[in-house]
Coordinates of C-alpha atoms and ligand atoms in Angstrom, one line a residue:
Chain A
X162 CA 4.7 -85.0 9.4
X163 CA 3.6 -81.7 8.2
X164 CA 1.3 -79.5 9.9
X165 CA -1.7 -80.4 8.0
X166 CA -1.2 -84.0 8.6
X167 CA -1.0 -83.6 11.8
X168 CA -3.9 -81.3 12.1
X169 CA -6.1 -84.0 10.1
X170 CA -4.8 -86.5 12.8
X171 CA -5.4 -84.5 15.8
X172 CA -8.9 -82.7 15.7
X173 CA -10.6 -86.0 12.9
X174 CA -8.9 -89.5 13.3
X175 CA -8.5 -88.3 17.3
X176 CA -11.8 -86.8 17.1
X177 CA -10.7 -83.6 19.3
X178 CA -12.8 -81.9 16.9
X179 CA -15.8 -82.5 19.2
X180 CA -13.8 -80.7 21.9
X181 CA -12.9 -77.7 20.2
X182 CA -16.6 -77.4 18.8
X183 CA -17.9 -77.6 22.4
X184 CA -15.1 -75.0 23.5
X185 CA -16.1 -72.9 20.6
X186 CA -19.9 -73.1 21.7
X187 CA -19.0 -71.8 25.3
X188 CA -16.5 -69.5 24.0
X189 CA -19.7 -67.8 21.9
X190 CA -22.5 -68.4 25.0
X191 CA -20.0 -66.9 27.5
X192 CA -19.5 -64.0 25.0
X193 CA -23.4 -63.1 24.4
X194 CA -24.7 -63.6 27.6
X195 CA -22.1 -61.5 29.2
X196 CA -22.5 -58.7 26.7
X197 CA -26.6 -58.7 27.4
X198 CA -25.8 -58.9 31.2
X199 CA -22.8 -56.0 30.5
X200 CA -26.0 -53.7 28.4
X201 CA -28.8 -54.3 31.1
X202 CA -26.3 -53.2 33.7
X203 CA -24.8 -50.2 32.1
X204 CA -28.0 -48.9 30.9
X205 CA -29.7 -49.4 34.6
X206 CA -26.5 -47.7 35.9
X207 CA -26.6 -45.4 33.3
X208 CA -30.3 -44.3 33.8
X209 CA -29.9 -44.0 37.2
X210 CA -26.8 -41.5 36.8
X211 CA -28.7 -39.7 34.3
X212 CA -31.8 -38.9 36.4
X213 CA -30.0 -39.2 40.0
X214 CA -28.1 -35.7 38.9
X215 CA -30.9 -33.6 40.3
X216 CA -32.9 -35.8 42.7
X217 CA -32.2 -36.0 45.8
X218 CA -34.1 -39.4 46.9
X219 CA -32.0 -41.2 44.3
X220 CA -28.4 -40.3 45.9
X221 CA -28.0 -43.2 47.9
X222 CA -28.5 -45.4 44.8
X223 CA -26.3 -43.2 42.4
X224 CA -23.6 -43.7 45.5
X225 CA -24.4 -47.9 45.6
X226 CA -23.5 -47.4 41.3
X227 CA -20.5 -45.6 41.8
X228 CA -19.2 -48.1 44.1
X229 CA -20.1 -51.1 42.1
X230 CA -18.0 -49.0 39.4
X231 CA -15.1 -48.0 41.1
X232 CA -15.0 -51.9 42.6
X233 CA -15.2 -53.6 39.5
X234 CA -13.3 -51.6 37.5
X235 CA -10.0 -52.0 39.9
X236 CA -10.2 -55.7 40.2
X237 CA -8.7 -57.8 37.2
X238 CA -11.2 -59.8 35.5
X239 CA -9.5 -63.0 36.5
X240 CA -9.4 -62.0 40.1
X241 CA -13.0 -61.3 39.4
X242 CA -14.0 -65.0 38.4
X243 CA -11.8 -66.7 40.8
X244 CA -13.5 -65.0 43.3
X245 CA -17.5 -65.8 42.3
X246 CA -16.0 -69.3 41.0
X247 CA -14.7 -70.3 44.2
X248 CA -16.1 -68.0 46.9
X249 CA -19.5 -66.9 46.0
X250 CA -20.5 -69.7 44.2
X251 CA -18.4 -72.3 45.7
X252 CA -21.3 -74.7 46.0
X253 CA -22.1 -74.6 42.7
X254 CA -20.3 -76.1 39.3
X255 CA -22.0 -74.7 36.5
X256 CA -18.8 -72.9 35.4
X257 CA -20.0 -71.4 32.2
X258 CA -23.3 -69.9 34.0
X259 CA -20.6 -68.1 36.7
X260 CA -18.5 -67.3 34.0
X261 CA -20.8 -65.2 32.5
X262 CA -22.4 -63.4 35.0
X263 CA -18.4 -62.5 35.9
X264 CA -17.8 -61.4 32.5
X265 CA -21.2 -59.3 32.4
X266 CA -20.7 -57.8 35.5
X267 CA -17.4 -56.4 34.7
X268 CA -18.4 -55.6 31.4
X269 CA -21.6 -53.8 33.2
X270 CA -19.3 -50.9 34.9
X271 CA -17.9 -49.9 31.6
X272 CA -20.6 -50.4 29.6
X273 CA -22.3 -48.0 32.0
X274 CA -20.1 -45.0 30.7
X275 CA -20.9 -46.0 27.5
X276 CA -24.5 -45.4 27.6
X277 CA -23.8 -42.5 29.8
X278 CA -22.2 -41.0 27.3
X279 CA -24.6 -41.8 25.0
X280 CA -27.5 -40.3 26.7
X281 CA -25.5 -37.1 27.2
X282 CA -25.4 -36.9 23.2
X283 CA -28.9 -36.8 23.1
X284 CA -30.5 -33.3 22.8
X285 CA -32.1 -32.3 26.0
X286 CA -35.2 -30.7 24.2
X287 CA -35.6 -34.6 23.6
X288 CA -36.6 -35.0 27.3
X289 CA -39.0 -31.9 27.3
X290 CA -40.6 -32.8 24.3
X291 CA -41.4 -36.3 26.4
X292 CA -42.3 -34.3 29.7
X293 CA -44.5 -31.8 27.6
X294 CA -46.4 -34.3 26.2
X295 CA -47.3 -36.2 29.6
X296 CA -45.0 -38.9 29.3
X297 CA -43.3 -39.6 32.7
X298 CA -39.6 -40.0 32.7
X299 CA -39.0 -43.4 32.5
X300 CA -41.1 -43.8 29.7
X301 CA -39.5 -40.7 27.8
X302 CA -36.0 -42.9 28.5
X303 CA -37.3 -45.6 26.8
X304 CA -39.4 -44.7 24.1
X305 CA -37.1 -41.8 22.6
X306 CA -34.2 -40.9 24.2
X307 CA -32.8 -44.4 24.8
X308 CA -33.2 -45.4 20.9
X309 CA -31.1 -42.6 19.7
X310 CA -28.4 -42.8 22.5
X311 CA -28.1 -46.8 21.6
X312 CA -27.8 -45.4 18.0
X313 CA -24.8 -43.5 19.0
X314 CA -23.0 -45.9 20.7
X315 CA -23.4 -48.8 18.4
X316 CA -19.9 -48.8 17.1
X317 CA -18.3 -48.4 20.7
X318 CA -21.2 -51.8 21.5
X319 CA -19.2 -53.5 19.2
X320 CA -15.6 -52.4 20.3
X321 CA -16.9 -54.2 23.5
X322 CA -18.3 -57.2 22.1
X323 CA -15.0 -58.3 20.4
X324 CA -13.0 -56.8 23.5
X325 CA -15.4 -59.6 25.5
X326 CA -14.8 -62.2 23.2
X327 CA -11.0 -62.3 23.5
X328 CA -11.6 -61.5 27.6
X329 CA -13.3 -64.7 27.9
X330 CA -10.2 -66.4 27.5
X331 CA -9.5 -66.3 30.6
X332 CA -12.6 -68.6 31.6
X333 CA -10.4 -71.6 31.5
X334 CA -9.1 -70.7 35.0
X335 CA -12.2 -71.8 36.4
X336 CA -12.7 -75.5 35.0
X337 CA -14.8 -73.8 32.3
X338 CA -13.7 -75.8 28.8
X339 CA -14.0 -72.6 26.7
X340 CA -11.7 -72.4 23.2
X341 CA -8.7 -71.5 25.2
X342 CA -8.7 -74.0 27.3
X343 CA -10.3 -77.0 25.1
X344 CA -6.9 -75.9 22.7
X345 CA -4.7 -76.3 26.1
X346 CA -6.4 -80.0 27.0
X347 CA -6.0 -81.4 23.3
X348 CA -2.3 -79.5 23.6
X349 CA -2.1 -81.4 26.8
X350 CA -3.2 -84.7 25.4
X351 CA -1.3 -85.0 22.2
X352 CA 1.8 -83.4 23.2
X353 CA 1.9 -81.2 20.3
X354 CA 1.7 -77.4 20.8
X355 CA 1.5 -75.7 17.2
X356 CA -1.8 -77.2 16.2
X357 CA -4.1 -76.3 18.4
X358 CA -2.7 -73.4 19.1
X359 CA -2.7 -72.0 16.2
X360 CA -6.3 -73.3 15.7
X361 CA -7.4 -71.8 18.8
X362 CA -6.0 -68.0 17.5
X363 CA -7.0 -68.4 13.9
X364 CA -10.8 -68.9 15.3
X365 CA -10.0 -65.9 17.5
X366 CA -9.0 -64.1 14.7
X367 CA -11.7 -64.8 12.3
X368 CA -14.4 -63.7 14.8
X369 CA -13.2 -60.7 15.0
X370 CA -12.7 -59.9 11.7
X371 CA -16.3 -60.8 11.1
X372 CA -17.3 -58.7 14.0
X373 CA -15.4 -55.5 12.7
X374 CA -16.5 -56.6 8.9
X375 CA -20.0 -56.4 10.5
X376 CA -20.0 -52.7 12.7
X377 CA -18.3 -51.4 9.5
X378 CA -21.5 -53.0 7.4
X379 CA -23.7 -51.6 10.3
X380 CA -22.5 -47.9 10.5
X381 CA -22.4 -47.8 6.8
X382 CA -26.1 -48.6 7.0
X383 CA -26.6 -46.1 9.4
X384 CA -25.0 -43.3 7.8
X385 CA -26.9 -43.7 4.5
X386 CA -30.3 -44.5 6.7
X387 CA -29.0 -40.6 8.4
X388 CA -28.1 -39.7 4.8
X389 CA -31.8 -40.2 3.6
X390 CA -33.2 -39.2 6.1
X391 CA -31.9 -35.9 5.9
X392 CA -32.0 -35.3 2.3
Chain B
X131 CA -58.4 -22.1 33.5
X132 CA -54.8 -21.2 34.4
X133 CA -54.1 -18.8 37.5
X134 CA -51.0 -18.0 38.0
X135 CA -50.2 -16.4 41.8
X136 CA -47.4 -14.8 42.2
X137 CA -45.1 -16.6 40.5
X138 CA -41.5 -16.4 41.4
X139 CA -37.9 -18.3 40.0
X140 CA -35.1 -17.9 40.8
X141 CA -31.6 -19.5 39.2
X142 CA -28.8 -19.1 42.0
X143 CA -28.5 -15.7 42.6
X144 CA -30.5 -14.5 39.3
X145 CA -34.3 -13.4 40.0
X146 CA -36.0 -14.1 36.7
X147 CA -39.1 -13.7 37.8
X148 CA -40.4 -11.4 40.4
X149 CA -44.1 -12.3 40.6
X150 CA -46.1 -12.6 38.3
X151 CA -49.9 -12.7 38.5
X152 CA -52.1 -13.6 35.8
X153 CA -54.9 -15.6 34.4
X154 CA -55.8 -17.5 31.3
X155 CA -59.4 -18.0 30.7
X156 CA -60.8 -20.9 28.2
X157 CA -60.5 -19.9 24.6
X158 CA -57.9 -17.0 25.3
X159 CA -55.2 -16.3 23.1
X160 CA -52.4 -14.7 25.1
X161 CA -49.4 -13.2 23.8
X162 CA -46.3 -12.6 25.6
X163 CA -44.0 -10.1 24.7
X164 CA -40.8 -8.3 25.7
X165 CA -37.1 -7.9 25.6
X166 CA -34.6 -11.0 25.4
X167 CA -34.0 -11.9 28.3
X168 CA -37.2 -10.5 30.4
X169 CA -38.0 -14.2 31.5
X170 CA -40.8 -14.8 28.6
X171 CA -39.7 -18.6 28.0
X172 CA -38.8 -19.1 31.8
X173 CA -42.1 -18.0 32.7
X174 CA -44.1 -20.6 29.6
X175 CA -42.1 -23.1 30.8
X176 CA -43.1 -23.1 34.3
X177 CA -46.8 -22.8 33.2
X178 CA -46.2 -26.8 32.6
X179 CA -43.2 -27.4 35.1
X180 CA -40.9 -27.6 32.9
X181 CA -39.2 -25.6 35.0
X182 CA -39.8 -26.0 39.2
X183 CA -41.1 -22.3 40.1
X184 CA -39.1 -21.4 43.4
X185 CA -42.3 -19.6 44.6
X186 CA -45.7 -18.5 44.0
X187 CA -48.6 -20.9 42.3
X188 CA -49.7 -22.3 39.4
X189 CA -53.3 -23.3 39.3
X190 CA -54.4 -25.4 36.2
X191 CA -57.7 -26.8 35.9
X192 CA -58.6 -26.0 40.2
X193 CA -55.1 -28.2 40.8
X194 CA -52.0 -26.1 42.5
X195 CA -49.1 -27.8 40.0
X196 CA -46.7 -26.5 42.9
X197 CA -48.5 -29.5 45.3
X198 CA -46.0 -32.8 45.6
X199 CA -49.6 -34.7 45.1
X200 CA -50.8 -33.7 41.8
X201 CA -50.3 -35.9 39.1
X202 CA -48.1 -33.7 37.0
X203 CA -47.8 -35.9 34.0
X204 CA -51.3 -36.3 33.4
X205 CA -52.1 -32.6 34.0
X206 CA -49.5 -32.0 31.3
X207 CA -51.3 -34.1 28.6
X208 CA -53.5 -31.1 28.9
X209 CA -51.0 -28.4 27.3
X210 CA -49.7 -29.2 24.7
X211 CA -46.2 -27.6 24.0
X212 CA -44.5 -26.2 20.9
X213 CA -40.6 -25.3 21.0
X214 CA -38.3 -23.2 18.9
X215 CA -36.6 -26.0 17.6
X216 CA -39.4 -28.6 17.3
X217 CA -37.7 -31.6 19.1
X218 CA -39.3 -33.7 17.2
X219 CA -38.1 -37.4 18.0
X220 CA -35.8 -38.1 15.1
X221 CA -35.8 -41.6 15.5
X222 CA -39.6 -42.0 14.4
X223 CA -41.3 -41.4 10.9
X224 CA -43.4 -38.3 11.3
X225 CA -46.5 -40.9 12.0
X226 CA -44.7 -41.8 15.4
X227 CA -43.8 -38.8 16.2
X228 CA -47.6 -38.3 16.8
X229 CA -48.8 -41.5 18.1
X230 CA -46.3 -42.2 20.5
X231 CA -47.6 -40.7 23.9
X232 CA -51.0 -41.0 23.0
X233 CA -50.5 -44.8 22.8
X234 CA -48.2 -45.1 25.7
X235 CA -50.7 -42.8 27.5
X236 CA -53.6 -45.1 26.5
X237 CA -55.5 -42.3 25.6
X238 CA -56.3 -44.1 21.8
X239 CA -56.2 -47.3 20.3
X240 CA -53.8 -47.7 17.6
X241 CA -56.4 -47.1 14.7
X242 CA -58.0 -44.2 16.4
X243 CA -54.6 -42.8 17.3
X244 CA -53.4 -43.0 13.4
X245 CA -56.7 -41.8 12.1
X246 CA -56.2 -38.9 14.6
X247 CA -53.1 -37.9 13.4
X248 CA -53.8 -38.0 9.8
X249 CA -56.7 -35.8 10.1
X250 CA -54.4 -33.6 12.1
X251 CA -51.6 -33.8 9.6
X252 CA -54.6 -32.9 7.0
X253 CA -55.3 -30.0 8.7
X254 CA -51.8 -28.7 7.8
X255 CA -51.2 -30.3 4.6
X256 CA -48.5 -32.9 5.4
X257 CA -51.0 -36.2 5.2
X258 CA -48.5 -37.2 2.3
X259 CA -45.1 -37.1 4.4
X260 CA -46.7 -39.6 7.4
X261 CA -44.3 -41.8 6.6
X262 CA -41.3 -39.2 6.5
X263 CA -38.8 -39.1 8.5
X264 CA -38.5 -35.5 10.8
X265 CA -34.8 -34.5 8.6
X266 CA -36.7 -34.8 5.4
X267 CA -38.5 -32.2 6.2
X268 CA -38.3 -28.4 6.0
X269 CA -38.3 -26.4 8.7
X270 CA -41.7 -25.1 8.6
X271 CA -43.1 -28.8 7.9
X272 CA -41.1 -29.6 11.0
X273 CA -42.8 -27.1 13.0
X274 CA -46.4 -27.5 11.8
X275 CA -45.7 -31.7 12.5
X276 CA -44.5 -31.0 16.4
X277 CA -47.9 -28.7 16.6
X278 CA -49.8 -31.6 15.3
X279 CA -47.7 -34.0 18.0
X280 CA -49.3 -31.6 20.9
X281 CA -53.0 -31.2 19.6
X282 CA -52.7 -35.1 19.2
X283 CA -53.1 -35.6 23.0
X284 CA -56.4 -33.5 22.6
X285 CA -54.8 -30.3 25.2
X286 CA -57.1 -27.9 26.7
X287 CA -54.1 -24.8 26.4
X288 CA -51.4 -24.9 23.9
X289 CA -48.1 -23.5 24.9
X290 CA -45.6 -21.7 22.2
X291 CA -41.8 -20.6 22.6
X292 CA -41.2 -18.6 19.9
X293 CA -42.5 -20.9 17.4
X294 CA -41.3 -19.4 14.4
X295 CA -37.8 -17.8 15.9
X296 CA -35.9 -20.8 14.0
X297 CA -37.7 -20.8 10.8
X298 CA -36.2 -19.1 7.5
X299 CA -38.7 -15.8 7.0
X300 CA -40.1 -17.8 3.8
X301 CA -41.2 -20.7 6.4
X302 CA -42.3 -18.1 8.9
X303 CA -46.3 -17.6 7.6
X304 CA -46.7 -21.0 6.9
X305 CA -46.5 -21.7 10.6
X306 CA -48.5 -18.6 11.7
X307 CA -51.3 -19.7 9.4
X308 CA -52.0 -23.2 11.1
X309 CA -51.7 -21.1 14.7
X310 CA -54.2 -18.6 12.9
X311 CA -56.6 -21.9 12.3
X312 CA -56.1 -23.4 15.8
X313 CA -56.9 -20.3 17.6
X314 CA -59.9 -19.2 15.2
X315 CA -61.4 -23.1 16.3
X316 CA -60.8 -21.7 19.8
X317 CA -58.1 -23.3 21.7
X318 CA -57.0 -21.5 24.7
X319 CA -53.2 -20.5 23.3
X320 CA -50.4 -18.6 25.1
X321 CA -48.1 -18.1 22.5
X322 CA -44.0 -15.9 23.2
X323 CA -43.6 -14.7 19.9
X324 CA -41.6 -11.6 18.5
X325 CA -44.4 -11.8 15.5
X326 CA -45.9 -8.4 16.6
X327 CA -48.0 -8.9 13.4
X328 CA -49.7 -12.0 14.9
X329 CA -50.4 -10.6 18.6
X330 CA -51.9 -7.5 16.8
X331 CA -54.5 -9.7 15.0
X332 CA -54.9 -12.9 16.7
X333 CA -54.5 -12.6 20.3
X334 CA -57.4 -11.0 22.8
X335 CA -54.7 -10.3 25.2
X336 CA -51.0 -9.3 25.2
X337 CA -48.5 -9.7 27.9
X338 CA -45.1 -7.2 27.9
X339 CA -42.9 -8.6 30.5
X340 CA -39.9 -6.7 31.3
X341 CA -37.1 -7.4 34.3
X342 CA -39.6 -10.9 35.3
X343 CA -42.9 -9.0 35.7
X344 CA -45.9 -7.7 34.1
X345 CA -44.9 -4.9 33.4
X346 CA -48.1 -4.1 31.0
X347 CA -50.9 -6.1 30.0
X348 CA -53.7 -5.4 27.6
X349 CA -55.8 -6.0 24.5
X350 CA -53.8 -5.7 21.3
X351 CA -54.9 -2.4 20.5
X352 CA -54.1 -1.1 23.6
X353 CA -50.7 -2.2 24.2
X354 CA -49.6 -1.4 20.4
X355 CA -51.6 1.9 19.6
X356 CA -51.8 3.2 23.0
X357 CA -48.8 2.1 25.6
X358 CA -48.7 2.9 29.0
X359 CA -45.1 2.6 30.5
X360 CA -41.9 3.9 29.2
X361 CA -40.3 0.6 28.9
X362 CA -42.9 -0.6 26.5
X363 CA -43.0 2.2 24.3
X364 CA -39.6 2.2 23.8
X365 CA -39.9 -1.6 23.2
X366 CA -42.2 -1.2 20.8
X367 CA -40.4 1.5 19.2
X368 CA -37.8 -0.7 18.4
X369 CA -39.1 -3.9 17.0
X370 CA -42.2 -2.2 15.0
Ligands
ATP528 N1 -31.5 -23.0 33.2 C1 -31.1 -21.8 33.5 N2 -30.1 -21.6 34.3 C2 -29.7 -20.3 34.6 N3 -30.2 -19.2 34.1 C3 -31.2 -19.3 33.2 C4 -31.7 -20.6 32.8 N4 -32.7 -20.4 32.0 C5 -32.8 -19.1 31.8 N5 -31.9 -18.4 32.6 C6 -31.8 -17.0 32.6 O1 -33.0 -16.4 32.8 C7 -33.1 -15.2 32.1 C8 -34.4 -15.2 31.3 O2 -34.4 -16.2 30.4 P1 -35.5 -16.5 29.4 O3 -35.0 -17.6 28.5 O4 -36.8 -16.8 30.1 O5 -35.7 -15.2 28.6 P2 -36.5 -14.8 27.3 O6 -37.4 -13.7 27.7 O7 -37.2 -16.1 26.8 O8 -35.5 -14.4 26.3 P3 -35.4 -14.6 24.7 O9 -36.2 -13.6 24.0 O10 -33.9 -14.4 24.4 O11 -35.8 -16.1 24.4 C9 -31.9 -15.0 31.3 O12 -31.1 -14.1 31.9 C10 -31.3 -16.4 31.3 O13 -29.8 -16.2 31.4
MG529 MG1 -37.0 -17.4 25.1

């Protein structure tokens, strides 16, 4: 049988379609969720770095941020989700919901020196324009220095999306039926290896392209937007 | 309307300045003048607390600015402030730029707020480039936008570093011209500038700071036809 025969038999006479689709669906819902989780993070962490460097009341804070850094960043990810799958939330099953709030946290402490660096790149007269105008500080962070650090960083946002996407792979070890692991229970189930496998890293593969096809589309936009704006 | 008592700030070891004593009254136009380095922008910017003063006071309106109580965000809605290099928010069309911290602030509604700013933007012939982005424009247009952004909150002082420092020499009058206007309507302006031209002719009162003091302070015509101390003539000497 060739490979397309048995590809046609597998996921549409088997119907394991259904489970890959459902796999896929996760796969994507992990992925979002735990990138907006990852930006809300990094930018509170972020913000709080940014203004903690010369206030005193806000040490202990900028100390609990480092920590939650230095923590997450030396535990492996897997390590990570074992440990909210079956310690911290060992009551509860919803292993998609812990999945990504594993995922978002972890991708929290790095996305935090992201926008760090990102609001760094902003021009400080930025902020005293803000001040000088009454604004307070937080609403100077939003209103204008936030936008343009965001701007910056958009490409390395994306570098961190797709990282995320292929991270997530990992999900299976916690009874979550992501695209990995819905690949490994039709693999499991029809005793062939070379189908769904290679189904699983062609979808992979095609995200990412589209991902990449799309931050090139977006900083292309942005560099004529800059481009006509200064001109 | 602005006492300043014996201001002080120092940067580690560096005394910048060494106590300063002045006031601003309601429809002055102060210049301050002096040598690079003397402390002239260090001394503006702690007029709004930009920068913390490490002693002395600041009295704005009958309210210390040094006290942890005052509510130094809204007493900076009152003074306006103009930088060297604009700052304008680059993100924003030139319209923003203007309407954003009085809508924030609440101080206008978003029709009253527009309307503001293009009868500001009138006033300085740039009603045409609301929609512009900040990099479209020239330097001087730049400049005479980030004034507009400060009158927009309706200040009682308006603060200027060196407004014109970072403008080519063709962009320079164009700028002078609209601070000409504003003070001839009679805002209160304190204004650094190394335009010796526009402190002789528009300002009541000149300010020479030298090592982060007073070191003379006068009308126009007496500090440039007739200066006192040493320092300043020889000041003047070299930049007239
Ligand atoms: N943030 C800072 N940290 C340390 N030193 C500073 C800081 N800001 C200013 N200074 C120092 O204070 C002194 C006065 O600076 P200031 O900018 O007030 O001078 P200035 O009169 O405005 O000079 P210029 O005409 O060049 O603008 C300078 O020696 C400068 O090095
Ligand atoms: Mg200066």
């Amino acid at each position: 049988m060739s490979f397309f025969e048995k590809f046609y038999q597998i996921f549409v006479e088997k119907g394991y379609y259904t489970l890959m689709l459902d796999g896929f669906k996760s796969t994507l819902i992990i992925t979002v969720g735990a990138l907006a989780i990852g930006l809300v993070i990094g930018t509170i962490i972020a913000v709080i770095k940014y203004f903690g460097d010369d206030s005193k009341p806000m040490r202990p804070l900028v100390w609990l941020c480092d920590l939650y850094t230095t923590v997450v960043r030396g535990i492996p990810v897997v390590v990570l989700l074992l440990i909210f799958f079956f310690v911290i939330f060992a009551s509860s099953k919803n292993g998609i919901a812990i999945a990504t709030l594993t995922f978002g946290i972890n991708s929290g402490a790095y996305m935090a020196e992201l926008v760090r660096s990102g609001l760094n790149a902003v021009n400080a007269g930025q902020m005293e324009a803000g001040r000088s105008l009454g604004l307070s500080k937080l609403q100077t962070m939003r209103k204008i220095i936030l936008p343009q650090a965001i701007r910056y960083i958009l490409p390395a946002i994306f570098n961190e999306l797709i990282a995320l996407l292929k991270e997530t792979s990992v999900a299976g070890y916690v009874a979550v039926v992501d695209l990995t692991r819905a690949g490994t229970l039709v693999r499991n189930n029809t005793y062939n290896a070379v189908v769904p496998l290679t189904l699983v890293a062609v979808v992979y593969l095609v995200l990412v392209v589209l991902l990449t096809r799309l931050l090139r589309l977006l900083e292309r936009r942005m560099s004529t937007d800059d481009r006509r704006r200064k001109s | 309307m602005i006492d300043v008592v014996n201001l002080e700030k120092h940067f580690g070891g560096e005394n910048v300045l060494n106590g300063i004593n002045t006031t601003i009254h309601k429809g002055d136009v102060v210049c301050v003048i002096g040598p690079s380095g003397s402390g002239k922008s260090t001394f503006l910017r702690c007029l709004n607390m930009l920068e913390k003063p490490t002693g002395g006071k600041i009295i704005f309106e009958g309210d210390d600015l040094m006290d942890k109580r005052v509510d130094l965000n809204a007493h900076r809605q009152k003074m306006g402030m103009v930088f060297q290099q604009f700052n304008l928010f680059p993100h924003m069309t030139i319209m923003e730029n203007l309407t954003v911290a009085p809508l924030l602030l609440k101080k206008f509604d978003k029709g009253r707020a527009q309307e503001k700013a293009l009868e500001l933007l009138d006033r300085v012939g740039l009603a045409d480039r609301a929609n512009d982005y900040p990099s479209q424009l020239s330097g001087g247009q730049q400049q005479r936008v980030a004034i507009c952004r400060a009158l927009c909150m309706e200040p009682d002082v308006m603060l200027f570093d060196e407004p014109t420092s970072a403008l080519d020499p063709e962009m320079v009058g164009e700028v002078l011209d609209v601070m000409k206007e504003l003070a001839k309507a009679g805002m209160t302006m304190v204004v650094v500038t190394h335009e010796m031209g526009f402190a002789r002719e528009v300002s009541n009162r000149v300010l020479f700071l030298d090592g982060g003091v007073i070191a003379e302070e006068g009308t126009p015509d007496a500090i440039f036809n007739h200066p006192q101390c040493e320092r300043l003539q020889s000041f003047l000497a070299k930049v007239l």
